[in-house]
Coordinates of C-alpha atoms and ligand atoms in Angstrom, one line a residue:
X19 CA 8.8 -8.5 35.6
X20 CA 6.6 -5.4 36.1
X21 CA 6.3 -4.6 39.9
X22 CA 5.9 -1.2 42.2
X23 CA 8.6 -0.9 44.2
X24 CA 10.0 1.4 46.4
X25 CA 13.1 3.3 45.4
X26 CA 14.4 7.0 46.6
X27 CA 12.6 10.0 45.8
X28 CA 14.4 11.8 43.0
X29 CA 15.5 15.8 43.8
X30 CA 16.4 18.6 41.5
X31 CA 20.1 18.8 41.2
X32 CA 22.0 22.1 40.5
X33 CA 22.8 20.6 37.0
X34 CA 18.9 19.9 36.4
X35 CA 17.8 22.4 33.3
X36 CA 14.3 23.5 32.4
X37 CA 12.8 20.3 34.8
X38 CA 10.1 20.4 37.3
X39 CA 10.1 17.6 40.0
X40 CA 6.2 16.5 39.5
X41 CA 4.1 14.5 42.5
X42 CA 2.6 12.4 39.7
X43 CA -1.5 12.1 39.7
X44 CA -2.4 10.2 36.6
X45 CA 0.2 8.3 34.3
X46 CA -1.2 7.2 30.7
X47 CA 0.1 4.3 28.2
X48 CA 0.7 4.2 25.0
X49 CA 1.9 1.3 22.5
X50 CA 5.4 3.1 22.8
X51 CA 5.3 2.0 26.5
X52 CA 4.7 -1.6 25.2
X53 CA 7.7 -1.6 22.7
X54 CA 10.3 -0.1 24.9
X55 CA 8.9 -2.8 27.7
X56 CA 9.2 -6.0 25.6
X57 CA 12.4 -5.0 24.3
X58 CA 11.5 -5.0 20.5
X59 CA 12.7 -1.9 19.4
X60 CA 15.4 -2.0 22.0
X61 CA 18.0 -0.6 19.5
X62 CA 16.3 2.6 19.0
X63 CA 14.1 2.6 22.5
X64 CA 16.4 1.5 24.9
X65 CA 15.5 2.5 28.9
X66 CA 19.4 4.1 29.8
X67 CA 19.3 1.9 33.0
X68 CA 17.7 -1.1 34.5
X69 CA 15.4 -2.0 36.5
X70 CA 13.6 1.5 34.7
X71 CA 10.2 3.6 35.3
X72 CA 8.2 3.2 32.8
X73 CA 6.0 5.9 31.2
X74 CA 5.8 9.6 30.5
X75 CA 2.6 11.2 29.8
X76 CA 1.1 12.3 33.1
X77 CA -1.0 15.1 34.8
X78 CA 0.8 15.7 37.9
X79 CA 1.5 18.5 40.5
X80 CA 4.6 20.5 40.7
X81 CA 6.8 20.5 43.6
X82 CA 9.9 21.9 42.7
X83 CA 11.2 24.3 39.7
X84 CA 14.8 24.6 38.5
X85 CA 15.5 28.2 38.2
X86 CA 15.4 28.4 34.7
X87 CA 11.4 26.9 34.5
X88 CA 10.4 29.3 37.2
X89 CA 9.3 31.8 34.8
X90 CA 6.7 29.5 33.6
X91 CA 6.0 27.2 36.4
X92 CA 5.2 27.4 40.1
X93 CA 4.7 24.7 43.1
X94 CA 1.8 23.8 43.2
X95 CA 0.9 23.9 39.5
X96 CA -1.0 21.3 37.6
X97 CA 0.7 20.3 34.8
X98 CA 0.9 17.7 32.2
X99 CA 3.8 16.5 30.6
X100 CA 4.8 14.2 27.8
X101 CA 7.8 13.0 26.5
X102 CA 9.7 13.4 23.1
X103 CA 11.7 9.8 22.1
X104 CA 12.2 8.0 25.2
X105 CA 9.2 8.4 27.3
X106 CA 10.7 6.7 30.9
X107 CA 10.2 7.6 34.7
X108 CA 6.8 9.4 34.9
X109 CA 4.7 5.5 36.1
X110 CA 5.9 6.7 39.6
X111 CA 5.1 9.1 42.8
X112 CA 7.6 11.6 41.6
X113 CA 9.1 12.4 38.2
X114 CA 11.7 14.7 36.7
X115 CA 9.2 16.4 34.3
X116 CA 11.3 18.3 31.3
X117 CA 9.5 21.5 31.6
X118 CA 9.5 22.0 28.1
X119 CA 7.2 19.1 27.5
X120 CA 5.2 20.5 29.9
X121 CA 1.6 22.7 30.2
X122 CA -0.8 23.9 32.5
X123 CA -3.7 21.4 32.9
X124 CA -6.4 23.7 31.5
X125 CA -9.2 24.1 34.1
X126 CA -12.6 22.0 33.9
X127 CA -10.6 19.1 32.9
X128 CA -10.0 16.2 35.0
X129 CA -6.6 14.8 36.1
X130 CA -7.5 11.8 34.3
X131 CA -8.3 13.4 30.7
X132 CA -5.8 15.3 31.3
X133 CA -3.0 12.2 31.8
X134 CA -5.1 10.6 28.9
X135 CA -4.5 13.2 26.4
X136 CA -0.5 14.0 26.7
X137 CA 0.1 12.8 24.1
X138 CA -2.0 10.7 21.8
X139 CA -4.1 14.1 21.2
X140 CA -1.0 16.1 20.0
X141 CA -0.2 13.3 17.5
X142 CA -4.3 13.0 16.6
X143 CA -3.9 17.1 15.9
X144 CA -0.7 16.3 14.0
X145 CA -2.1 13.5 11.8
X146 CA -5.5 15.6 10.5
X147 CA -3.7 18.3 10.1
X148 CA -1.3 16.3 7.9
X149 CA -4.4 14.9 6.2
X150 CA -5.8 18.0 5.6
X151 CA -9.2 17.0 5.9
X152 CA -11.6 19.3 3.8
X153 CA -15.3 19.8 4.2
X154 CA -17.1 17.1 2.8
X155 CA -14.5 14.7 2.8
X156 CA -15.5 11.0 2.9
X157 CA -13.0 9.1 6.2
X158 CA -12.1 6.3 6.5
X159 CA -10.3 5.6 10.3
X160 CA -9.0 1.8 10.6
X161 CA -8.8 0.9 14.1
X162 CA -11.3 3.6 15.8
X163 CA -11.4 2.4 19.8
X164 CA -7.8 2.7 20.2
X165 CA -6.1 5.5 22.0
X166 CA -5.6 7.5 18.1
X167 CA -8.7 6.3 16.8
X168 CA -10.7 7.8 19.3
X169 CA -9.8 11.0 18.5
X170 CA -9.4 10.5 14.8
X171 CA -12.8 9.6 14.2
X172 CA -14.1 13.2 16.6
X173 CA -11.5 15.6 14.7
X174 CA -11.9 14.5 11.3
X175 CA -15.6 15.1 12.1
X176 CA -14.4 18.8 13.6
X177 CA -12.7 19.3 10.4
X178 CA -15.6 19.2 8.2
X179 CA -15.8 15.3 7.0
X180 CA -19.3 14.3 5.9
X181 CA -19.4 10.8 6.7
X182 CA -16.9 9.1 8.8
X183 CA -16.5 5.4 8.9
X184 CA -14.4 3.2 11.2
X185 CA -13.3 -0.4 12.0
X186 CA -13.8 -1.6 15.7
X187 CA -15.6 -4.5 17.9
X188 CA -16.4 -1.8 20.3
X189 CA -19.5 -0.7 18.0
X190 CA -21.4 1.3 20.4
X191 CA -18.3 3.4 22.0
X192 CA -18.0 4.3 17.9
X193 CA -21.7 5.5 17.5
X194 CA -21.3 7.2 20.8
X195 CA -18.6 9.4 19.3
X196 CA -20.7 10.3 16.3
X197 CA -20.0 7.8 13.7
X198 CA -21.3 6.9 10.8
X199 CA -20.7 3.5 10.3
X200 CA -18.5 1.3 11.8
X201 CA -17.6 -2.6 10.3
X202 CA -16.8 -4.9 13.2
X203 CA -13.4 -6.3 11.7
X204 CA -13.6 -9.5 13.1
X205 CA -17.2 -10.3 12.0
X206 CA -16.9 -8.7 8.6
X207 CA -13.9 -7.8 6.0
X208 CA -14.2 -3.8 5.6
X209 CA -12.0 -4.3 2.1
X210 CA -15.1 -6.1 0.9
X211 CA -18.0 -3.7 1.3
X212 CA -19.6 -3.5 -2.0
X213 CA -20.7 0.7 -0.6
X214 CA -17.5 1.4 0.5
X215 CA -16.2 0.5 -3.4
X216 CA -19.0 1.9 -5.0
X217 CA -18.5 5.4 -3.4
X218 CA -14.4 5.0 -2.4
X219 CA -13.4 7.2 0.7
X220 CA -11.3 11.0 0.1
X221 CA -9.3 10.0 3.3
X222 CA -8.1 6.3 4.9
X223 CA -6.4 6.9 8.1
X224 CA -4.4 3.5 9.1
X225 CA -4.4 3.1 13.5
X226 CA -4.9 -0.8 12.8
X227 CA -3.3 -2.9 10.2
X228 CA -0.5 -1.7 8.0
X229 CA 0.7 -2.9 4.6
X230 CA -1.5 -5.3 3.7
X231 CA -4.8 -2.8 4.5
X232 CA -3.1 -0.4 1.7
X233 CA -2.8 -3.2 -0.6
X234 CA -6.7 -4.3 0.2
X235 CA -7.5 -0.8 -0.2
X236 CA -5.9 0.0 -3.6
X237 CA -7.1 -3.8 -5.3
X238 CA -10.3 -2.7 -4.1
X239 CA -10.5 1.1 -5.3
X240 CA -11.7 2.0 -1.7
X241 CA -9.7 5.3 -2.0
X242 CA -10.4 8.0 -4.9
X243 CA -7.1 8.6 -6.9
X244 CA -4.8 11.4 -6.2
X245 CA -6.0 13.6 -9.1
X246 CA -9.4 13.5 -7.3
X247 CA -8.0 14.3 -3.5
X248 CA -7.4 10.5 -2.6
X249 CA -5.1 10.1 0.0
X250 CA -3.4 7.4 2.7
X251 CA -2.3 8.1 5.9
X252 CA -0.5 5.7 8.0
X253 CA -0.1 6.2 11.3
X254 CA 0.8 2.2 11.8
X255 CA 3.4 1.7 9.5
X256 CA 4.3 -1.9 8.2
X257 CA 2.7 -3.6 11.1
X258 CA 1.5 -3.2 14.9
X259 CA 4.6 -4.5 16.3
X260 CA 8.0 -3.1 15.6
X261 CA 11.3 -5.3 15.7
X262 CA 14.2 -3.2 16.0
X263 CA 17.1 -4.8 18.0
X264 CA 19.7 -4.8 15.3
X265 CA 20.9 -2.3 12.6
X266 CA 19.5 -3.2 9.4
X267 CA 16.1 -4.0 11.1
X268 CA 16.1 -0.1 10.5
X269 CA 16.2 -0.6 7.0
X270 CA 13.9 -3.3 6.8
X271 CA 11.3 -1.5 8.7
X272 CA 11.3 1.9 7.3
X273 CA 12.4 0.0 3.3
X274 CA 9.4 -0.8 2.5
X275 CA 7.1 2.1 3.8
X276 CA 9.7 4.5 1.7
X277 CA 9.7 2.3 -0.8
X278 CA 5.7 2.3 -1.5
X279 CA 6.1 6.3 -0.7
X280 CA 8.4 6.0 -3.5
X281 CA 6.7 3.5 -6.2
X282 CA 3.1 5.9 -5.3
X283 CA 5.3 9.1 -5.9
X284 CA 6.6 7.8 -9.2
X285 CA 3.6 6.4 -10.2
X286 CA 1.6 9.3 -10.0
X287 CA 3.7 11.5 -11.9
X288 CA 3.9 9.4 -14.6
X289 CA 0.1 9.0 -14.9
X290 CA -1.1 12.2 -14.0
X291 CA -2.2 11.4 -10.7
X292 CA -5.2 9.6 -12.2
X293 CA -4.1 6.0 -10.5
X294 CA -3.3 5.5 -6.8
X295 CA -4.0 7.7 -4.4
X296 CA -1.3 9.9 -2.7
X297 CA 0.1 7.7 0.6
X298 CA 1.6 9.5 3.1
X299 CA 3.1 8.3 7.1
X300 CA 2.8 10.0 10.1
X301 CA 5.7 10.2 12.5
X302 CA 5.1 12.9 14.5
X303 CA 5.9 16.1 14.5
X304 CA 8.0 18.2 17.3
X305 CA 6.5 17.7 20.8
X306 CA 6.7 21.2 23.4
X307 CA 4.9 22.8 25.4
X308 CA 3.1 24.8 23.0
X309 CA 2.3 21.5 21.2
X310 CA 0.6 20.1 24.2
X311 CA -1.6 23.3 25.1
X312 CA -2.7 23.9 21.6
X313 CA -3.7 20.2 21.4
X314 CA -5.6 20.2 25.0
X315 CA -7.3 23.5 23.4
X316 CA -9.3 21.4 20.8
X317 CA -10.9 19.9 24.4
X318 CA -11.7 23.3 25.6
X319 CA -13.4 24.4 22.2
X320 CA -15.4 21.2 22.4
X321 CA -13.9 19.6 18.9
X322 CA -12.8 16.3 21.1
X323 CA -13.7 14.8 23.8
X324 CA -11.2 12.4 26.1
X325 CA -11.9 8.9 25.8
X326 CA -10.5 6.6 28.4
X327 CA -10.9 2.9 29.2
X328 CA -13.7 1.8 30.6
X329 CA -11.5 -0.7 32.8
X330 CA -8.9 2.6 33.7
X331 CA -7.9 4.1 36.1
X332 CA -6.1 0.8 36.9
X333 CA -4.4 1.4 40.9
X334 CA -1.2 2.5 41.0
X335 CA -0.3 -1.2 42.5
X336 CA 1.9 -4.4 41.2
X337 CA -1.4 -6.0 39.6
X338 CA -2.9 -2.6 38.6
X339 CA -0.2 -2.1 36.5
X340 CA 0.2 -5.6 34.8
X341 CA -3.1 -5.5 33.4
X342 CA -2.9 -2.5 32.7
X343 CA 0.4 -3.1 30.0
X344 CA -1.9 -6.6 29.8
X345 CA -4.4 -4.5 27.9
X346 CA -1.8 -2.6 25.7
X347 CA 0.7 -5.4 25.1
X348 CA -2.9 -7.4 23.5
X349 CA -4.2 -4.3 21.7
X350 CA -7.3 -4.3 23.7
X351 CA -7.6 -0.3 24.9
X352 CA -10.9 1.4 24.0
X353 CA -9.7 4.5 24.8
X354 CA -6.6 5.6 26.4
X355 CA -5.5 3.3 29.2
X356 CA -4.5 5.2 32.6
X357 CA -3.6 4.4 35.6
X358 CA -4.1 6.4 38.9
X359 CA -1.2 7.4 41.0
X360 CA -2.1 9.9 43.4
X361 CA -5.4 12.2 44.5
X362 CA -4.9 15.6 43.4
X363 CA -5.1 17.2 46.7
Ligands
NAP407 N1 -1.1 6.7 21.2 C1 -0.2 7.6 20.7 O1 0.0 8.6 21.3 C2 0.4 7.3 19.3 C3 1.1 8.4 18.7 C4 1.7 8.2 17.5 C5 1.5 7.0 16.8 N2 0.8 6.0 17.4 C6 0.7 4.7 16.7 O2 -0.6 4.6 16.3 C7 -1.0 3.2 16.3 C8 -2.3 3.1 17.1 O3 -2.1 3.6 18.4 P1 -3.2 3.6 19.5 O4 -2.7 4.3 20.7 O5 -4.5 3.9 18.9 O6 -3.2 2.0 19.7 P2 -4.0 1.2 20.7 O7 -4.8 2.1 21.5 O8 -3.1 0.3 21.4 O9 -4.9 0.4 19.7 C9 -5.7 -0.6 20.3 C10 -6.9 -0.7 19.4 O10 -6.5 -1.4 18.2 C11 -7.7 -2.0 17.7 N3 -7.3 -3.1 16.9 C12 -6.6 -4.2 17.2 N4 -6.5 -5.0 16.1 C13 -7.2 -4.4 15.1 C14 -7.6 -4.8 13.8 N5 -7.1 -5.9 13.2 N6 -8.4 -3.9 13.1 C15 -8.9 -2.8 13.7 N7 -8.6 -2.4 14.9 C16 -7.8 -3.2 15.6 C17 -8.4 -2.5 19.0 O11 -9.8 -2.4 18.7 P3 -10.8 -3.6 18.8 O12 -10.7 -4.1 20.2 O13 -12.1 -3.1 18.4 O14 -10.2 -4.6 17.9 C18 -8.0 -1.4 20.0 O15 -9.1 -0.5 20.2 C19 0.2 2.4 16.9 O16 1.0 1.9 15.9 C20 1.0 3.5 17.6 O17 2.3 3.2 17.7 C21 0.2 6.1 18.6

């Protein structure tokens, strides 16, 4: 049911605070586009209309300010803008852009990059910083082509890790970004590798699998316990896909992450920390503004580099945009996926 269609360009209204009416460039995806799309998490991601614009993370150029952005934003501007919870209306020509998910696009880097990195890279800055990755520090990142993975695996290598190891198919995109090895997970099971248990990993960082890579990882004393700095990070929670159309799917999706945060807590008081290592989950932190810039700042100090599809930019067309969401709805993006809306001049 996805299709471009005409419908009336949106204008700033008197009752419009802190927005910016964007001519959108570049519009990227992310698996949050997917879930709000197919309706699975509909109770918690629910578009407040229908038919609705998908998207939100662009790099687009302002046209008009409401008075209250004008301090910070001009027309004519390049920005790029994310969104917070409900990331709708920015897969379009124009966009009401909340200005205060909103930057300047730094300069030197392309509208593309620029679309590409609105938001997986503030939640890539988030995540390390969560893990506080230390110099030396074995890594372990499951799912390494995918819009987080590719900058996992470059920014725990930024933050001092020594050897950084991933899972992907896409072998050479992961040696191109400077890793050390990488297990093609559907040749070969990473849980198994008699190195990997023979010198276990400071840091697993979970884009890929969920629950049962934790449980692989713990049977197989892949991680080093939490008295010794071992630690989980999830970024995919109990699975890929998330379910949510009715209320206690809530509590059966978040149950049993707290739950193991819980039992790992518990259990690591009681023995000292010697046993299992600490596991943690990303959500997210605050987006803003000042999220966004200081994120597209580790571009400009060279510490990450974009990655986007090699298939992207898809056109900004019916079939453009279908395989497109095609590629996100079948986890296939190496890279973040993008699609091109408009030239920049
Ligand atoms: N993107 C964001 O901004 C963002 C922010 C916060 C949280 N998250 C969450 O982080 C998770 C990953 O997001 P993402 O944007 O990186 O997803 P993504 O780009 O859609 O991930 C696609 C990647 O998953 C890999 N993959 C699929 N099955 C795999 C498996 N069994 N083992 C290892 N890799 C597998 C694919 O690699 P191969 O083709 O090589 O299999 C592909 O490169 C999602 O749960 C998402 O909700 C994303």
């Amino acid at each position: 049911v996805l299709s471009v269609k005409e419908t009336a360009r949106p204008a700033l209204l008197p009752t419009d605070k802190h927005t910016l009416l964007v001519r959108v460039l570049a519009c990227s995806l992310s698996p949050s586009d997917w879930r709000t799309l197919s309706g699975d998490g509909r109770l918690i991601k629910k578009p407040s209309a229908f038919p609705y614009t998908p998207g939100g993370d662009v790099c687009a150029r302002v046209e008009e300010v409401a008075a209250d952005a004008e301090e910070d934003f001009k027309v004519g501007d390049l920005v790029v803008g994310s969104w917070s919870l409900f990331g709708e209306g920015g897969l379009a020509e124009y966009y009401k852009l909340d200005s205060k998910m909103a930057t300047k696009k730094p300069d030197g880097m392309s509208v593309l990059d620029a679309a590409a990195m609105a938001n997986s890279l503030v939640h890539a800055q988030q995540t390390v910083e969560q893990a506080a990755v230390k110099t030396g520090d074995r890594v372990l990142v499951l799912g390494g082509s995918g819009g987080m993975g590719t900058l996992l695996v470059q920014l725990v290598r930024s933050a001092g890790a020594s050897y950084v190891a991933t899972t992907s198919t896409d072998v050479d995109l992961m040696a191109s970004l400077g890793v050390d090895k990488c297990v093609d997970h559907t040749k070969e099971q990473w849980s198994e590798l008699a190195e990997w248990k023979a010198s276990p990993f400071d840091l697993i960082i979970d884009c890929a699998e969920g629950v049962g890579a934790w449980r692989a990882c713990c049977a197989n004393g892949l991680l080093k316990p939490a008295s010794e700095g071992g630690r989980w990070l999830c970024v995919v929670l109990t699975e890929w896909d998330i379910y949510i159309t009715k209320w206690y799917h809530i509590f059966t999706f978040f149950a049993p992450v707290l739950g193991r945060m819980l039992k790992n807590k518990l259990g690591r008081t009681f023995s000292g920390g010697r046993s299992a290592p600490t596991y943690m989950m990303h959500l997210g932190g605050p987006e803003s503004s000042a999220a966004i810039a200081r994120a597209l700042d580790l571009v400009s100090q060279g510490k990450v580099k974009p990655v986007v599809d090699k298939r992207s930019p898809h056109p900004f067309t019916t079939e453009g945009v279908q395989e497109a969401f095609e590629l996100l709805r079948n986890r296939q993006g190496h890279g973040k996926i993008v699609i091109h809306v408009a030239e920049s001049q």
